[in-house]
Amino acid sequence: MGDLPHSYEEIGELTETAVIILGTTFQALNHWARERLLIILTTEDYSFRLGDLVWVKEWNFQPLKPLWRGPFPIILSTPTAVKVAKIMPWIHHRRLKPVATNWECISDSTKPLRPTLRKKTLTGLEDRRKSAPLRSYQKLTNPRAAEASGW
């Protein structure tokens, strides 16, 4: 075993060398761990850009209240967080949802109280499988009415 240090200068030199050795060991371990990560933490994991409109998920869930607030435009972004207008704190990208702009609401003149939500297609052709009429209370409570309409 080595001799014990006799002065404060020797203790300082030993502490300095120990810190240097710990730093190099930490860097080597950090490099080893980063090589084995499945997700690279320095790249963007989301597709949001400045100016995009997004919905922000609420923290506290309350029944009969909307779970998403917005839409808000993105004003700043980092690899893991986004800053949106009208909200002070930064928001993690997992709490955001892009605003869908390709939906349209079509109302039939014969059935004005039954609007249909339809996704806009690029070709302009109507696809009945993609259109989904809003469900009425009667169809949800009356099984015969649901069977007659094809639900």
PDB file of C-alpha atoms in Angstrom:
ATOM      1  CA  MET A   1       0.000   0.000   0.000  1.00  0.00           C
ATOM      2  CA  GLY A   2       1.016   3.560  -0.584  1.00  0.00           C
ATOM      3  CA  ASP A   3       2.009   6.033   2.042  1.00  0.00           C
ATOM      4  CA  LEU A   4      -0.537   8.500   3.372  1.00  0.00           C
ATOM      5  CA  PRO A   5      -0.151  12.081   2.092  1.00  0.00           C
ATOM      6  CA  HIS A   6       1.561  14.404   4.543  1.00  0.00           C
ATOM      7  CA  SER A   7       0.463  17.825   3.253  1.00  0.00           C
ATOM      8  CA  TYR A   8      -2.562  19.543   1.792  1.00  0.00           C
ATOM      9  CA  GLU A   9      -0.738  19.942  -1.538  1.00  0.00           C
ATOM     10  CA  GLU A  10      -0.317  16.184  -1.842  1.00  0.00           C
ATOM     11  CA  ILE A  11      -4.020  15.684  -1.004  1.00  0.00           C
ATOM     12  CA  GLY A  12      -4.986  18.252  -3.660  1.00  0.00           C
ATOM     13  CA  GLU A  13      -2.829  16.557  -6.285  1.00  0.00           C
ATOM     14  CA  LEU A  14      -4.318  13.151  -5.458  1.00  0.00           C
ATOM     15  CA  THR A  15      -7.862  14.565  -5.609  1.00  0.00           C
ATOM     16  CA  GLU A  16      -7.163  16.250  -8.953  1.00  0.00           C
ATOM     17  CA  THR A  17      -5.799  13.054 -10.497  1.00  0.00           C
ATOM     18  CA  ALA A  18      -8.755  11.069  -9.120  1.00  0.00           C
ATOM     19  CA  VAL A  19     -11.205  13.536 -10.683  1.00  0.00           C
ATOM     20  CA  ILE A  20      -9.381  13.333 -14.025  1.00  0.00           C
ATOM     21  CA  ILE A  21      -9.452   9.522 -13.932  1.00  0.00           C
ATOM     22  CA  LEU A  22     -13.157   9.529 -13.013  1.00  0.00           C
ATOM     23  CA  GLY A  23     -13.892  11.954 -15.868  1.00  0.00           C
ATOM     24  CA  THR A  24     -12.166   9.803 -18.477  1.00  0.00           C
ATOM     25  CA  THR A  25     -13.898   6.683 -17.124  1.00  0.00           C
ATOM     26  CA  PHE A  26     -17.265   8.443 -17.273  1.00  0.00           C
ATOM     27  CA  GLN A  27     -16.642   9.556 -20.877  1.00  0.00           C
ATOM     28  CA  ALA A  28     -15.719   6.005 -21.892  1.00  0.00           C
ATOM     29  CA  LEU A  29     -18.842   4.577 -20.229  1.00  0.00           C
ATOM     30  CA  ASN A  30     -21.016   7.285 -21.779  1.00  0.00           C
ATOM     31  CA  HIS A  31     -19.617   6.501 -25.238  1.00  0.00           C
ATOM     32  CA  TRP A  32     -20.200   2.767 -24.664  1.00  0.00           C
ATOM     33  CA  ALA A  33     -23.827   3.351 -23.574  1.00  0.00           C
ATOM     34  CA  ARG A  34     -24.629   5.714 -26.477  1.00  0.00           C
ATOM     35  CA  GLU A  35     -23.487   3.106 -28.984  1.00  0.00           C
ATOM     36  CA  ARG A  36     -26.028   0.669 -27.565  1.00  0.00           C
ATOM     37  CA  LEU A  37     -29.043   3.024 -27.380  1.00  0.00           C
ATOM     38  CA  LEU A  38     -32.000   2.029 -29.520  1.00  0.00           C
ATOM     39  CA  ILE A  39     -33.217   5.599 -29.971  1.00  0.00           C
ATOM     40  CA  ILE A  40     -30.855   8.391 -30.877  1.00  0.00           C
ATOM     41  CA  LEU A  41     -31.661  11.234 -28.508  1.00  0.00           C
ATOM     42  CA  THR A  42     -30.169  13.972 -30.653  1.00  0.00           C
ATOM     43  CA  THR A  43     -32.507  13.604 -33.653  1.00  0.00           C
ATOM     44  CA  GLU A  44     -36.092  14.771 -33.963  1.00  0.00           C
ATOM     45  CA  ASP A  45     -38.605  12.064 -33.167  1.00  0.00           C
ATOM     46  CA  TYR A  46     -41.611  13.980 -34.474  1.00  0.00           C
ATOM     47  CA  SER A  47     -42.655  15.663 -37.688  1.00  0.00           C
ATOM     48  CA  PHE A  48     -43.819  19.049 -36.366  1.00  0.00           C
ATOM     49  CA  ARG A  49     -42.457  22.188 -38.029  1.00  0.00           C
ATOM     50  CA  LEU A  50     -42.694  25.882 -37.170  1.00  0.00           C
ATOM     51  CA  GLY A  51     -46.139  27.255 -37.934  1.00  0.00           C
ATOM     52  CA  ASP A  52     -47.933  23.874 -37.842  1.00  0.00           C
ATOM     53  CA  LEU A  53     -51.207  23.762 -35.937  1.00  0.00           C
ATOM     54  CA  VAL A  54     -51.347  21.198 -33.120  1.00  0.00           C
ATOM     55  CA  TRP A  55     -53.685  20.022 -30.383  1.00  0.00           C
ATOM     56  CA  VAL A  56     -52.287  19.946 -26.821  1.00  0.00           C
ATOM     57  CA  LYS A  57     -53.342  17.144 -24.466  1.00  0.00           C
ATOM     58  CA  GLU A  58     -54.647  18.228 -21.059  1.00  0.00           C
ATOM     59  CA  TRP A  59     -52.863  17.000 -17.927  1.00  0.00           C
ATOM     60  CA  ASN A  60     -55.846  16.488 -15.679  1.00  0.00           C
ATOM     61  CA  PHE A  61     -58.610  14.363 -17.123  1.00  0.00           C
ATOM     62  CA  GLN A  62     -62.120  15.445 -16.188  1.00  0.00           C
ATOM     63  CA  PRO A  63     -65.263  13.706 -17.425  1.00  0.00           C
ATOM     64  CA  LEU A  64     -67.351  15.575 -19.996  1.00  0.00           C
ATOM     65  CA  LYS A  65     -64.515  17.997 -20.729  1.00  0.00           C
ATOM     66  CA  PRO A  66     -62.362  17.921 -23.848  1.00  0.00           C
ATOM     67  CA  LEU A  67     -59.063  16.091 -23.522  1.00  0.00           C
ATOM     68  CA  TRP A  68     -57.345  18.233 -26.176  1.00  0.00           C
ATOM     69  CA  ARG A  69     -56.928  22.039 -26.251  1.00  0.00           C
ATOM     70  CA  GLY A  70     -56.213  24.086 -29.307  1.00  0.00           C
ATOM     71  CA  PRO A  71     -55.369  24.286 -32.087  1.00  0.00           C
ATOM     72  CA  PHE A  72     -52.197  26.277 -31.407  1.00  0.00           C
ATOM     73  CA  PRO A  73     -49.399  27.233 -33.824  1.00  0.00           C
ATOM     74  CA  ILE A  74     -45.857  26.051 -33.076  1.00  0.00           C
ATOM     75  CA  ILE A  75     -43.459  28.958 -32.500  1.00  0.00           C
ATOM     76  CA  LEU A  76     -40.278  27.180 -31.259  1.00  0.00           C
ATOM     77  CA  SER A  77     -39.067  23.594 -31.180  1.00  0.00           C
ATOM     78  CA  THR A  78     -36.249  21.477 -29.762  1.00  0.00           C
ATOM     79  CA  PRO A  79     -35.536  17.781 -30.378  1.00  0.00           C
ATOM     80  CA  THR A  80     -37.894  16.743 -27.566  1.00  0.00           C
ATOM     81  CA  ALA A  81     -40.115  19.727 -26.715  1.00  0.00           C
ATOM     82  CA  VAL A  82     -42.231  22.317 -28.500  1.00  0.00           C
ATOM     83  CA  LYS A  83     -43.285  25.855 -27.583  1.00  0.00           C
ATOM     84  CA  VAL A  84     -46.754  26.812 -28.789  1.00  0.00           C
ATOM     85  CA  ALA A  85     -48.506  30.169 -28.771  1.00  0.00           C
ATOM     86  CA  LYS A  86     -50.673  31.137 -25.757  1.00  0.00           C
ATOM     87  CA  ILE A  87     -49.156  28.451 -23.464  1.00  0.00           C
ATOM     88  CA  MET A  88     -46.232  29.426 -21.235  1.00  0.00           C
ATOM     89  CA  PRO A  89     -44.420  26.118 -20.510  1.00  0.00           C
ATOM     90  CA  TRP A  90     -42.678  23.972 -23.086  1.00  0.00           C
ATOM     91  CA  ILE A  91     -44.643  20.872 -24.101  1.00  0.00           C
ATOM     92  CA  HIS A  92     -43.185  17.435 -24.777  1.00  0.00           C
ATOM     93  CA  HIS A  93     -43.829  16.276 -28.335  1.00  0.00           C
ATOM     94  CA  ARG A  94     -45.731  13.193 -27.104  1.00  0.00           C
ATOM     95  CA  ARG A  95     -48.476  15.470 -25.750  1.00  0.00           C
ATOM     96  CA  LEU A  96     -49.149  16.984 -29.185  1.00  0.00           C
ATOM     97  CA  LYS A  97     -51.364  15.890 -32.051  1.00  0.00           C
ATOM     98  CA  PRO A  98     -51.412  17.489 -35.517  1.00  0.00           C
ATOM     99  CA  VAL A  99     -54.597  19.205 -36.650  1.00  0.00           C
ATOM    100  CA  ALA A 100     -56.309  17.184 -39.385  1.00  0.00           C
ATOM    101  CA  THR A 101     -57.256  19.549 -42.189  1.00  0.00           C
ATOM    102  CA  ASN A 102     -58.533  16.944 -44.620  1.00  0.00           C
ATOM    103  CA  TRP A 103     -62.002  16.365 -43.102  1.00  0.00           C
ATOM    104  CA  GLU A 104     -65.197  17.963 -44.346  1.00  0.00           C
ATOM    105  CA  CYS A 105     -68.717  17.990 -42.962  1.00  0.00           C
ATOM    106  CA  ILE A 106     -71.468  17.336 -45.513  1.00  0.00           C
ATOM    107  CA  SER A 107     -75.137  17.804 -44.679  1.00  0.00           C
ATOM    108  CA  ASP A 108     -77.913  16.291 -46.768  1.00  0.00           C
ATOM    109  CA  SER A 109     -80.903  18.526 -47.512  1.00  0.00           C
ATOM    110  CA  THR A 110     -83.317  15.625 -46.953  1.00  0.00           C
ATOM    111  CA  LYS A 111     -81.772  14.817 -43.544  1.00  0.00           C
ATOM    112  CA  PRO A 112     -80.511  18.122 -42.113  1.00  0.00           C
ATOM    113  CA  LEU A 113     -79.930  16.718 -38.615  1.00  0.00           C
ATOM    114  CA  ARG A 114     -77.641  13.940 -39.836  1.00  0.00           C
ATOM    115  CA  PRO A 115     -74.317  15.459 -40.903  1.00  0.00           C
ATOM    116  CA  THR A 116     -71.670  13.243 -42.458  1.00  0.00           C
ATOM    117  CA  LEU A 117     -67.959  13.537 -41.757  1.00  0.00           C
ATOM    118  CA  ARG A 118     -65.924  12.621 -44.805  1.00  0.00           C
ATOM    119  CA  LYS A 119     -62.226  12.570 -45.409  1.00  0.00           C
ATOM    120  CA  LYS A 120     -61.179  14.561 -48.461  1.00  0.00           C
ATOM    121  CA  THR A 121     -59.425  12.441 -51.045  1.00  0.00           C
ATOM    122  CA  LEU A 122     -56.780  13.571 -53.488  1.00  0.00           C
ATOM    123  CA  THR A 123     -58.658  12.255 -56.511  1.00  0.00           C
ATOM    124  CA  GLY A 124     -61.973  13.815 -55.537  1.00  0.00           C
ATOM    125  CA  LEU A 125     -63.820  10.498 -55.894  1.00  0.00           C
ATOM    126  CA  GLU A 126     -66.355   9.682 -53.228  1.00  0.00           C
ATOM    127  CA  ASP A 127     -65.583   6.623 -51.199  1.00  0.00           C
ATOM    128  CA  ARG A 128     -68.484   5.472 -49.063  1.00  0.00           C
ATOM    129  CA  ARG A 129     -66.218   3.386 -46.857  1.00  0.00           C
ATOM    130  CA  LYS A 130     -64.371   6.492 -45.659  1.00  0.00           C
ATOM    131  CA  SER A 131     -67.513   8.485 -44.871  1.00  0.00           C
ATOM    132  CA  ALA A 132     -68.916   7.993 -41.389  1.00  0.00           C
ATOM    133  CA  PRO A 133     -72.296   9.462 -40.410  1.00  0.00           C
ATOM    134  CA  LEU A 134     -72.591  10.667 -36.853  1.00  0.00           C
ATOM    135  CA  ARG A 135     -74.428   8.168 -34.674  1.00  0.00           C
ATOM    136  CA  SER A 136     -77.730   9.214 -33.241  1.00  0.00           C
ATOM    137  CA  TYR A 137     -78.978   8.521 -29.738  1.00  0.00           C
ATOM    138  CA  GLN A 138     -81.908   6.460 -31.050  1.00  0.00           C
ATOM    139  CA  LYS A 139     -79.632   4.029 -32.891  1.00  0.00           C
ATOM    140  CA  LEU A 140     -77.426   3.577 -29.858  1.00  0.00           C
ATOM    141  CA  THR A 141     -80.335   2.825 -27.519  1.00  0.00           C
ATOM    142  CA  ASN A 142     -82.657   0.923 -29.873  1.00  0.00           C
ATOM    143  CA  PRO A 143     -81.076  -2.308 -31.200  1.00  0.00           C
ATOM    144  CA  ARG A 144     -83.821  -2.818 -33.817  1.00  0.00           C
ATOM    145  CA  ALA A 145     -83.148   0.586 -35.335  1.00  0.00           C
ATOM    146  CA  ALA A 146     -79.439  -0.229 -35.433  1.00  0.00           C
ATOM    147  CA  GLU A 147     -80.088  -3.555 -37.208  1.00  0.00           C
ATOM    148  CA  ALA A 148     -82.426  -1.916 -39.732  1.00  0.00           C
ATOM    149  CA  SER A 149     -79.838   0.700 -40.657  1.00  0.00           C
ATOM    150  CA  GLY A 150     -77.053  -1.866 -41.050  1.00  0.00           C
ATOM    151  CA  TRP A 151     -75.051  -1.185 -37.884  1.00  0.00           C
TER     152      TRP A 151
END
